[in-house]
Amino acid sequence: MGSTGTVSTADSAATGERRSGADGAGVAVLAACAAWSLITATAHDGRPEGMLLAVLAVAAGYASGRIFGALLPVAAPCAGALAGLGLAIATPGPQISLELGHSGATAALLILSCGAACCAAWAARPPALRLALRLLAAGIAVTAAVLGSTTGFVTCVGVLLCSLAAARVRRRALALTGLAAAAVLVTGATWAIGEDALPGGLTASLEGRLTEHRVQLWHDALRMARTDPALGVGPGRYGEFSPTVAQSLVPDGKPHSAPLQQAAEQGLVGVALLAAAFCWVLYALLRSPRSTPIALTTGATLTALAAIASIGNALSFMTVTAGAGLLAGLATARPFTSTEPDDVPAPARRSDDRLE
């Protein structure tokens, strides 16, 4: 008994140290993002308020998720899913079809809602409640189809399937590495389209789905990045230098791609910091005390969000950035009462023990 207690205490201390390391890395990354936006704004008379608000939204959402995830590990993600669904439904219909930004924000909210519902299902113990929460996730996917968000529907179904498959995953680190690779692939494809580096037939096919206007915005962003690869043109100044924005009937001053906006406005360092923020979240999920299905469901959800942000303007909306931080916080919180589902296979449980 004494030996077991000593080992448990040592394991808890080691786990706490690793979680503190992940939290410290997050603080450093978010602080660097805020500081770099101020530096580039000073160098080019930019407007860093948008970036600072995004950093604040992520930090506030993450802190709230850690608190509510510890107190209400099932109710908190369920409430978040319903809130996100309500916000997506409340978005006026014409904006979904006519404005690129609102279309991406709607899809992003639906993805986050679906992921939160799946996490709540894995945290729930009663089989009936778990089934009801998974039906809620499926209902969110159906809602995306009803709202006309094809991207939202496809990604919600993908998140739901990944969540169900996560129960059989033995190595959390390998799965999270695969999610990171998927995000890199989408970002690389976006960059290649902006550089006209893809074969002609493939580029024409993708332009037909993405619209020529959006691709022209990406061309402008990469031209700005080449002009000043170190500092960019300054936060919030993309619209001032983009010929496509100047000719647009409904300009919003955004390139509709988070990595390309960072490259244009804050240089390659800004892109690296954006990537570091995503990698930090995956690292926090790797060290999370929650079960592997919850960690991987969250990872799949945030990877889907990263893909949408690579080809859209979703991260320009505070509801989306705050929701992403909230979901990450919920998935990395340590509940005061254990709610790990009993039907997680033994290999997945042993994997958690090794990783934690």
CSV table of C-alpha atoms in Angstrom, one decimal:
chain,number,residue,atom,x,y,z
A,1,MET,CA,0.0,0.0,0.0
A,2,GLY,CA,2.8,2.4,0.9
A,3,SER,CA,4.7,1.6,-2.3
A,4,THR,CA,1.6,2.2,-4.4
A,5,GLY,CA,0.9,5.5,-2.8
A,6,THR,CA,4.4,6.6,-3.3
A,7,VAL,CA,4.3,5.7,-7.0
A,8,SER,CA,0.9,7.4,-7.4
A,9,THR,CA,2.3,10.6,-5.8
A,10,ALA,CA,5.3,10.5,-8.1
A,11,ASP,CA,3.2,10.0,-11.2
A,12,SER,CA,0.9,12.9,-10.2
A,13,ALA,CA,3.9,15.1,-9.7
A,14,ALA,CA,5.4,14.2,-13.1
A,15,THR,CA,2.1,14.7,-14.8
A,16,GLY,CA,1.7,18.1,-13.2
A,17,GLU,CA,5.2,19.1,-14.4
A,18,ARG,CA,4.4,18.1,-17.9
A,19,ARG,CA,1.1,20.0,-17.9
A,20,SER,CA,2.9,23.0,-16.5
A,21,GLY,CA,5.4,22.8,-19.3
A,22,ALA,CA,2.5,22.8,-21.9
A,23,ASP,CA,0.8,25.7,-20.2
A,24,GLY,CA,4.1,27.6,-20.1
A,25,ALA,CA,4.6,27.0,-23.8
A,26,GLY,CA,1.1,28.3,-24.5
A,27,VAL,CA,1.7,31.5,-22.6
A,28,ALA,CA,5.0,32.0,-24.4
A,29,VAL,CA,3.5,31.4,-27.9
A,30,LEU,CA,0.5,33.7,-27.3
A,31,ALA,CA,2.7,36.4,-25.8
A,32,ALA,CA,5.0,36.2,-28.8
A,33,CYS,CA,2.1,36.5,-31.2
A,34,ALA,CA,0.9,39.6,-29.5
A,35,ALA,CA,4.4,41.1,-29.3
A,36,TRP,CA,5.2,40.4,-32.9
A,37,SER,CA,2.0,42.1,-34.1
A,38,LEU,CA,3.0,45.2,-32.1
A,39,ILE,CA,6.5,45.1,-33.6
A,40,THR,CA,5.3,44.8,-37.2
A,41,ALA,CA,2.6,47.5,-36.5
A,42,THR,CA,5.3,49.9,-35.2
A,43,ALA,CA,7.5,49.2,-38.2
A,44,HIS,CA,4.8,49.8,-40.8
A,45,ASP,CA,2.2,52.0,-39.0
A,46,GLY,CA,-0.2,49.0,-38.9
A,47,ARG,CA,-3.3,48.2,-36.8
A,48,PRO,CA,-2.6,45.3,-34.5
A,49,GLU,CA,-5.9,45.5,-32.7
A,50,GLY,CA,-7.4,42.5,-34.6
A,51,MET,CA,-4.5,40.3,-33.8
A,52,LEU,CA,-4.5,41.4,-30.1
A,53,LEU,CA,-8.2,40.7,-29.8
A,54,ALA,CA,-7.7,37.2,-31.4
A,55,VAL,CA,-5.0,36.4,-28.9
A,56,LEU,CA,-7.1,37.7,-26.0
A,57,ALA,CA,-10.1,35.6,-27.2
A,58,VAL,CA,-8.1,32.4,-27.4
A,59,ALA,CA,-6.5,33.0,-24.0
A,60,ALA,CA,-9.9,33.8,-22.4
A,61,GLY,CA,-11.6,30.8,-24.0
A,62,TYR,CA,-8.8,28.5,-23.0
A,63,ALA,CA,-8.9,29.7,-19.4
A,64,SER,CA,-12.7,29.4,-19.3
A,65,GLY,CA,-12.5,25.9,-20.7
A,66,ARG,CA,-10.0,24.8,-18.1
A,67,ILE,CA,-12.3,26.0,-15.3
A,68,PHE,CA,-15.6,24.7,-16.6
A,69,GLY,CA,-14.0,21.5,-17.8
A,70,ALA,CA,-12.8,20.8,-14.3
A,71,LEU,CA,-16.1,21.6,-12.7
A,72,LEU,CA,-18.6,20.3,-15.3
A,73,PRO,CA,-16.8,17.9,-17.7
A,74,VAL,CA,-20.0,16.8,-19.4
A,75,ALA,CA,-22.3,19.8,-19.0
A,76,ALA,CA,-19.8,22.4,-20.1
A,77,PRO,CA,-19.0,20.9,-23.6
A,78,CYS,CA,-22.7,20.2,-24.1
A,79,ALA,CA,-23.6,23.8,-23.3
A,80,GLY,CA,-20.8,25.0,-25.6
A,81,ALA,CA,-22.1,22.8,-28.4
A,82,LEU,CA,-25.6,24.2,-28.1
A,83,ALA,CA,-24.3,27.7,-27.9
A,84,GLY,CA,-22.2,27.3,-31.0
A,85,LEU,CA,-25.2,25.7,-32.9
A,86,GLY,CA,-27.4,28.6,-31.8
A,87,LEU,CA,-24.9,31.2,-33.1
A,88,ALA,CA,-24.6,29.4,-36.4
A,89,ILE,CA,-28.3,29.2,-36.9
A,90,ALA,CA,-28.7,32.9,-35.9
A,91,THR,CA,-26.4,34.0,-38.8
A,92,PRO,CA,-28.7,35.6,-41.5
A,93,GLY,CA,-29.1,33.4,-44.5
A,94,PRO,CA,-28.0,35.8,-47.2
A,95,GLN,CA,-24.7,36.3,-45.5
A,96,ILE,CA,-23.9,32.6,-45.6
A,97,SER,CA,-24.2,32.5,-49.4
A,98,LEU,CA,-22.9,36.0,-50.4
A,99,GLU,CA,-20.1,36.8,-48.0
A,100,LEU,CA,-17.0,34.6,-47.9
A,101,GLY,CA,-16.2,35.5,-44.3
A,102,HIS,CA,-19.6,34.7,-42.8
A,103,SER,CA,-19.7,31.4,-44.7
A,104,GLY,CA,-16.4,30.3,-43.2
A,105,ALA,CA,-17.5,31.5,-39.7
A,106,THR,CA,-20.7,29.5,-39.9
A,107,ALA,CA,-18.9,26.3,-40.9
A,108,ALA,CA,-16.3,26.9,-38.2
A,109,LEU,CA,-19.0,27.3,-35.5
A,110,LEU,CA,-20.7,24.2,-36.6
A,111,ILE,CA,-17.4,22.2,-36.5
A,112,LEU,CA,-16.6,23.4,-33.0
A,113,SER,CA,-20.2,22.6,-31.9
A,114,CYS,CA,-19.9,19.1,-33.3
A,115,GLY,CA,-16.5,18.5,-31.7
A,116,ALA,CA,-17.8,19.8,-28.3
A,117,ALA,CA,-20.8,17.4,-28.5
A,118,CYS,CA,-18.6,14.5,-29.3
A,119,CYS,CA,-16.3,15.3,-26.4
A,120,ALA,CA,-19.3,15.6,-24.1
A,121,ALA,CA,-20.4,12.1,-25.3
A,122,TRP,CA,-17.0,10.6,-24.4
A,123,ALA,CA,-17.0,12.2,-21.0
A,124,ALA,CA,-20.5,11.0,-20.2
A,125,ARG,CA,-21.0,7.7,-18.2
A,126,PRO,CA,-24.6,6.7,-18.8
A,127,PRO,CA,-25.0,5.0,-22.2
A,128,ALA,CA,-28.3,6.7,-22.9
A,129,LEU,CA,-26.7,10.2,-22.4
A,130,ARG,CA,-23.7,9.2,-24.5
A,131,LEU,CA,-26.0,8.2,-27.3
A,132,ALA,CA,-28.1,11.4,-27.0
A,133,LEU,CA,-24.9,13.5,-27.2
A,134,ARG,CA,-23.7,11.7,-30.3
A,135,LEU,CA,-27.2,12.2,-31.9
A,136,LEU,CA,-26.7,15.9,-31.1
A,137,ALA,CA,-23.4,15.8,-33.0
A,138,ALA,CA,-25.1,14.1,-35.9
A,139,GLY,CA,-27.9,16.7,-35.8
A,140,ILE,CA,-25.3,19.5,-36.0
A,141,ALA,CA,-24.0,17.9,-39.2
A,142,VAL,CA,-27.5,17.8,-40.6
A,143,THR,CA,-28.1,21.4,-39.6
A,144,ALA,CA,-25.0,22.3,-41.6
A,145,ALA,CA,-26.5,20.7,-44.7
A,146,VAL,CA,-29.8,22.5,-44.1
A,147,LEU,CA,-28.0,25.8,-43.8
A,148,GLY,CA,-26.3,25.1,-47.1
A,149,SER,CA,-22.8,24.9,-45.7
A,150,THR,CA,-21.3,22.0,-47.6
A,151,THR,CA,-18.0,22.5,-46.0
A,152,GLY,CA,-19.6,22.5,-42.6
A,153,PHE,CA,-21.5,19.3,-43.3
A,154,VAL,CA,-18.4,17.4,-44.7
A,155,THR,CA,-16.2,18.5,-41.9
A,156,CYS,CA,-18.7,17.8,-39.2
A,157,VAL,CA,-19.2,14.3,-40.5
A,158,GLY,CA,-15.4,13.9,-40.6
A,159,VAL,CA,-15.1,15.0,-36.9
A,160,LEU,CA,-17.9,12.6,-35.9
A,161,LEU,CA,-16.3,9.7,-37.6
A,162,CYS,CA,-12.8,10.5,-36.2
A,163,SER,CA,-14.3,10.7,-32.8
A,164,LEU,CA,-15.9,7.3,-33.1
A,165,ALA,CA,-12.6,5.8,-34.5
A,166,ALA,CA,-10.5,7.5,-31.7
A,167,ALA,CA,-11.6,4.7,-29.3
A,168,ARG,CA,-9.5,2.2,-31.1
A,169,VAL,CA,-6.3,4.4,-31.3
A,170,ARG,CA,-3.4,3.0,-29.3
A,171,ARG,CA,-0.9,5.8,-29.8
A,172,ARG,CA,-2.1,9.3,-29.1
A,173,ALA,CA,1.2,10.9,-30.3
A,174,LEU,CA,1.0,9.2,-33.7
A,175,ALA,CA,-2.6,10.3,-34.3
A,176,LEU,CA,-1.9,13.9,-33.3
A,177,THR,CA,1.2,13.9,-35.7
A,178,GLY,CA,-1.1,12.7,-38.5
A,179,LEU,CA,-3.5,15.6,-37.7
A,180,ALA,CA,-0.6,18.1,-37.8
A,181,ALA,CA,0.5,16.6,-41.2
A,182,ALA,CA,-3.1,17.1,-42.5
A,183,ALA,CA,-3.0,20.7,-41.5
A,184,VAL,CA,0.3,21.2,-43.2
A,185,LEU,CA,-1.0,19.6,-46.3
A,186,VAL,CA,-4.0,21.9,-46.6
A,187,THR,CA,-1.8,25.0,-45.9
A,188,GLY,CA,0.8,23.9,-48.4
A,189,ALA,CA,-1.9,23.4,-51.0
A,190,THR,CA,-3.3,26.9,-50.3
A,191,TRP,CA,0.2,28.4,-50.7
A,192,ALA,CA,0.8,26.4,-53.9
A,193,ILE,CA,-2.5,27.7,-55.4
A,194,GLY,CA,-1.5,31.3,-54.5
A,195,GLU,CA,1.9,30.8,-56.2
A,196,ASP,CA,0.4,29.1,-59.3
A,197,ALA,CA,2.6,26.2,-58.5
A,198,LEU,CA,0.1,23.4,-59.3
A,199,PRO,CA,-0.5,21.9,-62.7
A,200,GLY,CA,-2.8,23.9,-64.9
A,201,GLY,CA,-5.7,21.5,-64.9
A,202,LEU,CA,-5.7,21.1,-61.2
A,203,THR,CA,-5.4,24.8,-60.6
A,204,ALA,CA,-8.4,25.5,-62.9
A,205,SER,CA,-10.5,22.9,-61.1
A,206,LEU,CA,-9.7,24.3,-57.7
A,207,GLU,CA,-10.3,27.9,-58.8
A,208,GLY,CA,-13.7,26.8,-59.9
A,209,ARG,CA,-14.6,25.7,-56.4
A,210,LEU,CA,-12.7,28.4,-54.5
A,211,THR,CA,-13.7,31.2,-56.9
A,212,GLU,CA,-11.3,33.3,-59.0
A,213,HIS,CA,-11.8,36.2,-56.7
A,214,ARG,CA,-10.4,34.3,-53.7
A,215,VAL,CA,-7.4,33.0,-55.6
A,216,GLN,CA,-6.6,36.6,-56.7
A,217,LEU,CA,-6.7,37.7,-53.1
A,218,TRP,CA,-4.1,34.9,-52.3
A,219,HIS,CA,-1.9,36.1,-55.2
A,220,ASP,CA,-1.9,39.6,-53.8
A,221,ALA,CA,-1.0,38.3,-50.3
A,222,LEU,CA,2.0,36.4,-51.6
A,223,ARG,CA,3.2,39.4,-53.6
A,224,MET,CA,3.1,41.4,-50.4
A,225,ALA,CA,5.0,38.7,-48.6
A,226,ARG,CA,7.7,38.7,-51.2
A,227,THR,CA,8.0,42.5,-50.9
A,228,ASP,CA,8.9,42.3,-47.2
A,229,PRO,CA,9.3,38.6,-46.1
A,230,ALA,CA,10.6,39.6,-42.7
A,231,LEU,CA,7.9,42.1,-41.4
A,232,GLY,CA,5.2,42.1,-44.0
A,233,VAL,CA,3.2,45.2,-44.8
A,234,GLY,CA,1.9,45.6,-41.3
A,235,PRO,CA,-1.1,44.3,-39.4
A,236,GLY,CA,-4.5,45.3,-40.8
A,237,ARG,CA,-2.9,46.9,-44.0
A,238,TYR,CA,-3.6,44.1,-46.5
A,239,GLY,CA,-6.6,45.9,-48.0
A,240,GLU,CA,-4.5,49.0,-48.7
A,241,PHE,CA,-2.1,47.2,-51.0
A,242,SER,CA,-4.4,44.7,-52.6
A,243,PRO,CA,-5.6,45.6,-56.2
A,244,THR,CA,-8.3,42.8,-55.9
A,245,VAL,CA,-9.7,44.4,-52.7
A,246,ALA,CA,-9.8,47.8,-54.4
A,247,GLN,CA,-11.8,46.4,-57.3
A,248,SER,CA,-14.2,44.4,-55.1
A,249,LEU,CA,-17.8,45.4,-54.8
A,250,VAL,CA,-17.9,44.3,-51.1
A,251,PRO,CA,-14.4,44.7,-49.8
A,252,ASP,CA,-13.5,43.5,-46.3
A,253,GLY,CA,-9.7,44.0,-46.5
A,254,LYS,CA,-8.9,40.3,-45.9
A,255,PRO,CA,-7.2,37.7,-48.1
A,256,HIS,CA,-9.5,35.0,-46.7
A,257,SER,CA,-6.6,32.7,-45.6
A,258,ALA,CA,-5.1,32.9,-42.1
A,259,PRO,CA,-1.6,31.8,-43.1
A,260,LEU,CA,-1.5,34.0,-46.2
A,261,GLN,CA,-2.7,37.0,-44.2
A,262,GLN,CA,0.0,36.4,-41.7
A,263,ALA,CA,2.6,36.2,-44.4
A,264,ALA,CA,1.4,39.4,-46.1
A,265,GLU,CA,0.9,41.5,-42.9
A,266,GLN,CA,3.5,40.0,-40.5
A,267,GLY,CA,6.0,38.2,-42.7
A,268,LEU,CA,7.3,34.7,-42.3
A,269,VAL,CA,7.7,35.1,-38.6
A,270,GLY,CA,4.0,35.7,-38.3
A,271,VAL,CA,3.4,32.4,-40.2
A,272,ALA,CA,5.8,30.6,-37.9
A,273,LEU,CA,4.0,32.0,-34.8
A,274,LEU,CA,0.6,30.9,-36.2
A,275,ALA,CA,2.0,27.4,-36.8
A,276,ALA,CA,3.5,27.4,-33.3
A,277,ALA,CA,0.1,28.2,-31.8
A,278,PHE,CA,-1.5,25.2,-33.5
A,279,CYS,CA,1.4,22.9,-32.5
A,280,TRP,CA,1.1,24.1,-28.9
A,281,VAL,CA,-2.6,23.1,-28.8
A,282,LEU,CA,-1.7,19.6,-30.2
A,283,TYR,CA,1.1,19.3,-27.6
A,284,ALA,CA,-1.3,20.3,-24.8
A,285,LEU,CA,-3.7,17.6,-26.1
A,286,LEU,CA,-0.8,15.1,-26.0
A,287,ARG,CA,-0.2,15.9,-22.3
A,288,SER,CA,-3.9,16.2,-21.5
A,289,PRO,CA,-5.1,14.1,-18.5
A,290,ARG,CA,-8.4,13.4,-20.4
A,291,SER,CA,-8.9,10.1,-22.2
A,292,THR,CA,-7.5,9.6,-25.7
A,293,PRO,CA,-10.9,9.8,-27.5
A,294,ILE,CA,-11.5,13.3,-26.0
A,295,ALA,CA,-8.0,14.5,-26.9
A,296,LEU,CA,-8.2,13.1,-30.5
A,297,THR,CA,-11.7,14.4,-31.0
A,298,THR,CA,-10.6,17.9,-30.1
A,299,GLY,CA,-7.5,17.5,-32.2
A,300,ALA,CA,-9.6,16.5,-35.2
A,301,THR,CA,-12.0,19.4,-34.6
A,302,LEU,CA,-9.2,22.0,-34.4
A,303,THR,CA,-7.5,20.5,-37.5
A,304,ALA,CA,-10.7,20.9,-39.4
A,305,LEU,CA,-10.9,24.5,-38.2
A,306,ALA,CA,-7.3,25.0,-39.3
A,307,ALA,CA,-8.2,23.7,-42.8
A,308,ILE,CA,-11.2,26.1,-43.1
A,309,ALA,CA,-9.0,29.0,-41.8
A,310,SER,CA,-6.5,28.2,-44.5
A,311,ILE,CA,-9.1,28.8,-47.3
A,312,GLY,CA,-11.4,31.3,-45.5
A,313,ASN,CA,-11.7,34.1,-43.1
A,314,ALA,CA,-13.1,32.2,-40.1
A,315,LEU,CA,-10.4,33.3,-37.6
A,316,SER,CA,-11.3,36.9,-38.1
A,317,PHE,CA,-14.4,36.3,-35.9
A,318,MET,CA,-14.0,36.4,-32.2
A,319,THR,CA,-16.7,33.8,-31.6
A,320,VAL,CA,-14.6,31.3,-33.6
A,321,THR,CA,-11.3,32.1,-31.9
A,322,ALA,CA,-12.9,32.1,-28.4
A,323,GLY,CA,-14.7,28.9,-29.2
A,324,ALA,CA,-11.5,27.2,-30.4
A,325,GLY,CA,-9.8,28.2,-27.1
A,326,LEU,CA,-12.7,27.1,-25.1
A,327,LEU,CA,-12.7,23.6,-26.7
A,328,ALA,CA,-9.0,23.2,-26.2
A,329,GLY,CA,-9.4,24.2,-22.5
A,330,LEU,CA,-12.2,21.8,-22.0
A,331,ALA,CA,-10.1,18.9,-23.5
A,332,THR,CA,-7.0,19.7,-21.3
A,333,ALA,CA,-8.8,20.3,-18.0
A,334,ARG,CA,-8.5,17.8,-15.2
A,335,PRO,CA,-12.0,17.1,-13.8
A,336,PHE,CA,-12.5,17.0,-10.1
A,337,THR,CA,-14.4,13.7,-10.6
A,338,SER,CA,-13.3,11.1,-13.1
A,339,THR,CA,-15.6,10.7,-16.0
A,340,GLU,CA,-13.5,8.5,-18.4
A,341,PRO,CA,-15.9,6.2,-20.2
A,342,ASP,CA,-15.8,2.5,-19.2
A,343,ASP,CA,-15.9,1.2,-22.8
A,344,VAL,CA,-12.6,2.7,-23.9
A,345,PRO,CA,-10.5,-0.3,-24.9
A,346,ALA,CA,-7.6,-1.3,-22.7
A,347,PRO,CA,-4.9,-0.4,-25.2
A,348,ALA,CA,-6.2,3.2,-25.4
A,349,ARG,CA,-6.1,3.4,-21.6
A,350,ARG,CA,-2.6,2.0,-21.4
A,351,SER,CA,-1.6,4.5,-24.1
A,352,ASP,CA,-2.9,7.3,-21.9
A,353,ASP,CA,-0.9,6.1,-19.0
A,354,ARG,CA,2.3,6.1,-21.0
A,355,LEU,CA,1.8,9.5,-22.4
A,356,GLU,CA,0.8,11.2,-19.2
